[in-house]
Amino acid sequence: SGIKVILDKNDAQGVWPFLMVLMPDRATRDKALKTLWPSPLGVTRLFMHALPDYAYLEKIVPATSAPNARDFANRMLTLSNSLWLDDNRFEKICQTLQRAVVQNR
């Protein structure tokens, strides 16, 4: 509950080296990441900021309001879908994510 898995649109079928999930808010994402980041389970953040927030891109990306992109970067986690991520390890990730949601309610 409160966790959204990012899926392909309509009938598209992507080839993803990872799974993306959106947590309910930044605090919940941070709570889960505090446990998962140092673990060997392959959970990280793919997008640290919205494009306009990277100073080194200011010459090619105009300074603009990007509330949806900022929200996405603030709530998104990526999970490996490597062959090394077996069912037991994946379950540990799922339990950690759910626990973070429950604790931050």
mmCIF file with all atom_site columns, C-alpha atoms in Angstrom:
data_model
loop_
_atom_site.group_PDB
_atom_site.id
_atom_site.type_symbol
_atom_site.label_atom_id
_atom_site.label_alt_id
_atom_site.label_comp_id
_atom_site.label_asym_id
_atom_site.label_entity_id
_atom_site.label_seq_id
_atom_site.pdbx_PDB_ins_code
_atom_site.Cartn_x
_atom_site.Cartn_y
_atom_site.Cartn_z
_atom_site.occupancy
_atom_site.B_iso_or_equiv
_atom_site.pdbx_formal_charge
_atom_site.auth_seq_id
_atom_site.auth_comp_id
_atom_site.auth_asym_id
_atom_site.auth_atom_id
_atom_site.pdbx_PDB_model_num
ATOM 1   C CA . SER A 1 1   ? 0.000  0.000   0.000   1.00 0.00 ? 1   SER A CA 1
ATOM 2   C CA . GLY A 1 2   ? 1.357  3.406   -0.956  1.00 0.00 ? 2   GLY A CA 1
ATOM 3   C CA . ILE A 1 3   ? 4.081  2.031   -3.223  1.00 0.00 ? 3   ILE A CA 1
ATOM 4   C CA . LYS A 1 4   ? 3.677  2.391   -6.981  1.00 0.00 ? 4   LYS A CA 1
ATOM 5   C CA . VAL A 1 5   ? 5.606  0.245   -9.449  1.00 0.00 ? 5   VAL A CA 1
ATOM 6   C CA . ILE A 1 6   ? 6.412  2.110   -12.671 1.00 0.00 ? 6   ILE A CA 1
ATOM 7   C CA . LEU A 1 7   ? 5.110  0.004   -15.557 1.00 0.00 ? 7   LEU A CA 1
ATOM 8   C CA . ASP A 1 8   ? 5.292  0.225   -19.334 1.00 0.00 ? 8   ASP A CA 1
ATOM 9   C CA . LYS A 1 9   ? 2.514  2.200   -21.007 1.00 0.00 ? 9   LYS A CA 1
ATOM 10  C CA . ASN A 1 10  ? -0.311 0.395   -22.793 1.00 0.00 ? 10  ASN A CA 1
ATOM 11  C CA . ASP A 1 11  ? 0.946  -2.499  -24.924 1.00 0.00 ? 11  ASP A CA 1
ATOM 12  C CA . ALA A 1 12  ? 4.614  -1.464  -24.802 1.00 0.00 ? 12  ALA A CA 1
ATOM 13  C CA . GLN A 1 13  ? 7.127  -3.933  -23.470 1.00 0.00 ? 13  GLN A CA 1
ATOM 14  C CA . GLY A 1 14  ? 10.386 -2.420  -22.283 1.00 0.00 ? 14  GLY A CA 1
ATOM 15  C CA . VAL A 1 15  ? 13.597 -4.188  -21.450 1.00 0.00 ? 15  VAL A CA 1
ATOM 16  C CA . TRP A 1 16  ? 14.624 -2.904  -18.057 1.00 0.00 ? 16  TRP A CA 1
ATOM 17  C CA . PRO A 1 17  ? 17.873 -3.552  -16.177 1.00 0.00 ? 17  PRO A CA 1
ATOM 18  C CA . PHE A 1 18  ? 16.045 -2.446  -13.042 1.00 0.00 ? 18  PHE A CA 1
ATOM 19  C CA . LEU A 1 19  ? 12.598 -1.886  -11.570 1.00 0.00 ? 19  LEU A CA 1
ATOM 20  C CA . MET A 1 20  ? 11.422 1.576   -10.563 1.00 0.00 ? 20  MET A CA 1
ATOM 21  C CA . VAL A 1 21  ? 9.125  2.217   -7.633  1.00 0.00 ? 21  VAL A CA 1
ATOM 22  C CA . LEU A 1 22  ? 7.626  5.429   -6.292  1.00 0.00 ? 22  LEU A CA 1
ATOM 23  C CA . MET A 1 23  ? 7.352  5.725   -2.557  1.00 0.00 ? 23  MET A CA 1
ATOM 24  C CA . PRO A 1 24  ? 4.526  7.800   -1.021  1.00 0.00 ? 24  PRO A CA 1
ATOM 25  C CA . ASP A 1 25  ? 6.876  10.650  -0.081  1.00 0.00 ? 25  ASP A CA 1
ATOM 26  C CA . ARG A 1 26  ? 10.521 11.581  0.336   1.00 0.00 ? 26  ARG A CA 1
ATOM 27  C CA . ALA A 1 27  ? 10.652 10.723  4.059   1.00 0.00 ? 27  ALA A CA 1
ATOM 28  C CA . THR A 1 28  ? 9.393  7.199   3.389   1.00 0.00 ? 28  THR A CA 1
ATOM 29  C CA . ARG A 1 29  ? 11.853 6.783   0.531   1.00 0.00 ? 29  ARG A CA 1
ATOM 30  C CA . ASP A 1 30  ? 14.687 7.952   2.787   1.00 0.00 ? 30  ASP A CA 1
ATOM 31  C CA . LYS A 1 31  ? 13.634 5.572   5.568   1.00 0.00 ? 31  LYS A CA 1
ATOM 32  C CA . ALA A 1 32  ? 13.716 2.594   3.202   1.00 0.00 ? 32  ALA A CA 1
ATOM 33  C CA . LEU A 1 33  ? 16.946 3.735   1.584   1.00 0.00 ? 33  LEU A CA 1
ATOM 34  C CA . LYS A 1 34  ? 18.668 4.064   4.973   1.00 0.00 ? 34  LYS A CA 1
ATOM 35  C CA . THR A 1 35  ? 18.322 0.293   5.366   1.00 0.00 ? 35  THR A CA 1
ATOM 36  C CA . LEU A 1 36  ? 18.662 -0.783  1.736   1.00 0.00 ? 36  LEU A CA 1
ATOM 37  C CA . TRP A 1 37  ? 21.514 1.457   0.509   1.00 0.00 ? 37  TRP A CA 1
ATOM 38  C CA . PRO A 1 38  ? 24.288 -0.258  2.519   1.00 0.00 ? 38  PRO A CA 1
ATOM 39  C CA . SER A 1 39  ? 22.886 -3.734  1.804   1.00 0.00 ? 39  SER A CA 1
ATOM 40  C CA . PRO A 1 40  ? 24.059 -5.848  -1.160  1.00 0.00 ? 40  PRO A CA 1
ATOM 41  C CA . LEU A 1 41  ? 20.512 -5.940  -2.588  1.00 0.00 ? 41  LEU A CA 1
ATOM 42  C CA . GLY A 1 42  ? 20.966 -3.457  -5.448  1.00 0.00 ? 42  GLY A CA 1
ATOM 43  C CA . VAL A 1 43  ? 18.602 -0.694  -4.348  1.00 0.00 ? 43  VAL A CA 1
ATOM 44  C CA . THR A 1 44  ? 19.587 2.848   -5.282  1.00 0.00 ? 44  THR A CA 1
ATOM 45  C CA . ARG A 1 45  ? 18.327 6.117   -6.725  1.00 0.00 ? 45  ARG A CA 1
ATOM 46  C CA . LEU A 1 46  ? 18.582 6.482   -10.486 1.00 0.00 ? 46  LEU A CA 1
ATOM 47  C CA . PHE A 1 47  ? 17.483 10.115  -10.537 1.00 0.00 ? 47  PHE A CA 1
ATOM 48  C CA . MET A 1 48  ? 18.964 12.331  -7.844  1.00 0.00 ? 48  MET A CA 1
ATOM 49  C CA . HIS A 1 49  ? 17.440 15.570  -9.156  1.00 0.00 ? 49  HIS A CA 1
ATOM 50  C CA . ALA A 1 50  ? 15.207 16.952  -11.891 1.00 0.00 ? 50  ALA A CA 1
ATOM 51  C CA . LEU A 1 51  ? 17.202 17.969  -14.979 1.00 0.00 ? 51  LEU A CA 1
ATOM 52  C CA . PRO A 1 52  ? 16.967 21.744  -14.330 1.00 0.00 ? 52  PRO A CA 1
ATOM 53  C CA . ASP A 1 53  ? 18.533 21.166  -10.894 1.00 0.00 ? 53  ASP A CA 1
ATOM 54  C CA . TYR A 1 54  ? 21.877 19.883  -12.218 1.00 0.00 ? 54  TYR A CA 1
ATOM 55  C CA . ALA A 1 55  ? 24.188 22.900  -12.351 1.00 0.00 ? 55  ALA A CA 1
ATOM 56  C CA . TYR A 1 56  ? 26.443 21.359  -14.999 1.00 0.00 ? 56  TYR A CA 1
ATOM 57  C CA . LEU A 1 57  ? 23.481 21.165  -17.410 1.00 0.00 ? 57  LEU A CA 1
ATOM 58  C CA . GLU A 1 58  ? 22.458 24.818  -17.106 1.00 0.00 ? 58  GLU A CA 1
ATOM 59  C CA . LYS A 1 59  ? 23.839 25.653  -20.576 1.00 0.00 ? 59  LYS A CA 1
ATOM 60  C CA . ILE A 1 60  ? 21.635 23.082  -22.292 1.00 0.00 ? 60  ILE A CA 1
ATOM 61  C CA . VAL A 1 61  ? 18.665 22.678  -19.907 1.00 0.00 ? 61  VAL A CA 1
ATOM 62  C CA . PRO A 1 62  ? 16.740 25.876  -19.260 1.00 0.00 ? 62  PRO A CA 1
ATOM 63  C CA . ALA A 1 63  ? 15.982 26.871  -15.687 1.00 0.00 ? 63  ALA A CA 1
ATOM 64  C CA . THR A 1 64  ? 12.327 25.966  -15.443 1.00 0.00 ? 64  THR A CA 1
ATOM 65  C CA . SER A 1 65  ? 9.757  24.877  -12.959 1.00 0.00 ? 65  SER A CA 1
ATOM 66  C CA . ALA A 1 66  ? 9.622  21.094  -12.950 1.00 0.00 ? 66  ALA A CA 1
ATOM 67  C CA . PRO A 1 67  ? 7.460  20.101  -9.970  1.00 0.00 ? 67  PRO A CA 1
ATOM 68  C CA . ASN A 1 68  ? 6.548  16.669  -11.344 1.00 0.00 ? 68  ASN A CA 1
ATOM 69  C CA . ALA A 1 69  ? 10.162 15.816  -12.147 1.00 0.00 ? 69  ALA A CA 1
ATOM 70  C CA . ARG A 1 70  ? 11.294 16.993  -8.705  1.00 0.00 ? 70  ARG A CA 1
ATOM 71  C CA . ASP A 1 71  ? 8.565  14.954  -7.027  1.00 0.00 ? 71  ASP A CA 1
ATOM 72  C CA . PHE A 1 72  ? 9.552  11.902  -9.068  1.00 0.00 ? 72  PHE A CA 1
ATOM 73  C CA . ALA A 1 73  ? 13.244 12.286  -8.161  1.00 0.00 ? 73  ALA A CA 1
ATOM 74  C CA . ASN A 1 74  ? 12.341 12.756  -4.493  1.00 0.00 ? 74  ASN A CA 1
ATOM 75  C CA . ARG A 1 75  ? 10.207 9.602   -4.252  1.00 0.00 ? 75  ARG A CA 1
ATOM 76  C CA . MET A 1 76  ? 11.745 7.145   -6.734  1.00 0.00 ? 76  MET A CA 1
ATOM 77  C CA . LEU A 1 77  ? 13.907 4.119   -5.943  1.00 0.00 ? 77  LEU A CA 1
ATOM 78  C CA . THR A 1 78  ? 15.424 1.642   -8.364  1.00 0.00 ? 78  THR A CA 1
ATOM 79  C CA . LEU A 1 79  ? 15.690 -2.057  -7.641  1.00 0.00 ? 79  LEU A CA 1
ATOM 80  C CA . SER A 1 80  ? 18.028 -4.377  -9.461  1.00 0.00 ? 80  SER A CA 1
ATOM 81  C CA . ASN A 1 81  ? 16.416 -7.155  -11.435 1.00 0.00 ? 81  ASN A CA 1
ATOM 82  C CA . SER A 1 82  ? 19.678 -9.026  -11.699 1.00 0.00 ? 82  SER A CA 1
ATOM 83  C CA . LEU A 1 83  ? 19.755 -12.802 -11.782 1.00 0.00 ? 83  LEU A CA 1
ATOM 84  C CA . TRP A 1 84  ? 21.507 -12.585 -8.394  1.00 0.00 ? 84  TRP A CA 1
ATOM 85  C CA . LEU A 1 85  ? 18.391 -11.059 -6.873  1.00 0.00 ? 85  LEU A CA 1
ATOM 86  C CA . ASP A 1 86  ? 16.642 -14.266 -5.882  1.00 0.00 ? 86  ASP A CA 1
ATOM 87  C CA . ASP A 1 87  ? 13.150 -14.514 -4.387  1.00 0.00 ? 87  ASP A CA 1
ATOM 88  C CA . ASN A 1 88  ? 14.413 -14.345 -0.789  1.00 0.00 ? 88  ASN A CA 1
ATOM 89  C CA . ARG A 1 89  ? 16.416 -11.179 -1.410  1.00 0.00 ? 89  ARG A CA 1
ATOM 90  C CA . PHE A 1 90  ? 13.559 -9.611  -3.349  1.00 0.00 ? 90  PHE A CA 1
ATOM 91  C CA . GLU A 1 91  ? 11.235 -10.386 -0.452  1.00 0.00 ? 91  GLU A CA 1
ATOM 92  C CA . LYS A 1 92  ? 13.646 -8.597  1.930   1.00 0.00 ? 92  LYS A CA 1
ATOM 93  C CA . ILE A 1 93  ? 13.423 -5.516  -0.272  1.00 0.00 ? 93  ILE A CA 1
ATOM 94  C CA . CYS A 1 94  ? 9.625  -5.675  -0.378  1.00 0.00 ? 94  CYS A CA 1
ATOM 95  C CA . GLN A 1 95  ? 9.392  -6.073  3.397   1.00 0.00 ? 95  GLN A CA 1
ATOM 96  C CA . THR A 1 96  ? 11.746 -3.127  3.953   1.00 0.00 ? 96  THR A CA 1
ATOM 97  C CA . LEU A 1 97  ? 9.723  -0.904  1.608   1.00 0.00 ? 97  LEU A CA 1
ATOM 98  C CA . GLN A 1 98  ? 6.438  -1.866  3.250   1.00 0.00 ? 98  GLN A CA 1
ATOM 99  C CA . ARG A 1 99  ? 7.868  -1.382  6.738   1.00 0.00 ? 99  ARG A CA 1
ATOM 100 C CA . ALA A 1 100 ? 9.024  2.133   5.789   1.00 0.00 ? 100 ALA A CA 1
ATOM 101 C CA . VAL A 1 101 ? 5.505  2.951   4.564   1.00 0.00 ? 101 VAL A CA 1
ATOM 102 C CA . VAL A 1 102 ? 3.872  1.650   7.743   1.00 0.00 ? 102 VAL A CA 1
ATOM 103 C CA . GLN A 1 103 ? 6.351  3.444   10.032  1.00 0.00 ? 103 GLN A CA 1
ATOM 104 C CA . ASN A 1 104 ? 5.892  6.781   8.262   1.00 0.00 ? 104 ASN A CA 1
ATOM 105 C CA . ARG A 1 105 ? 2.081  6.834   8.417   1.00 0.00 ? 105 ARG A CA 1
#
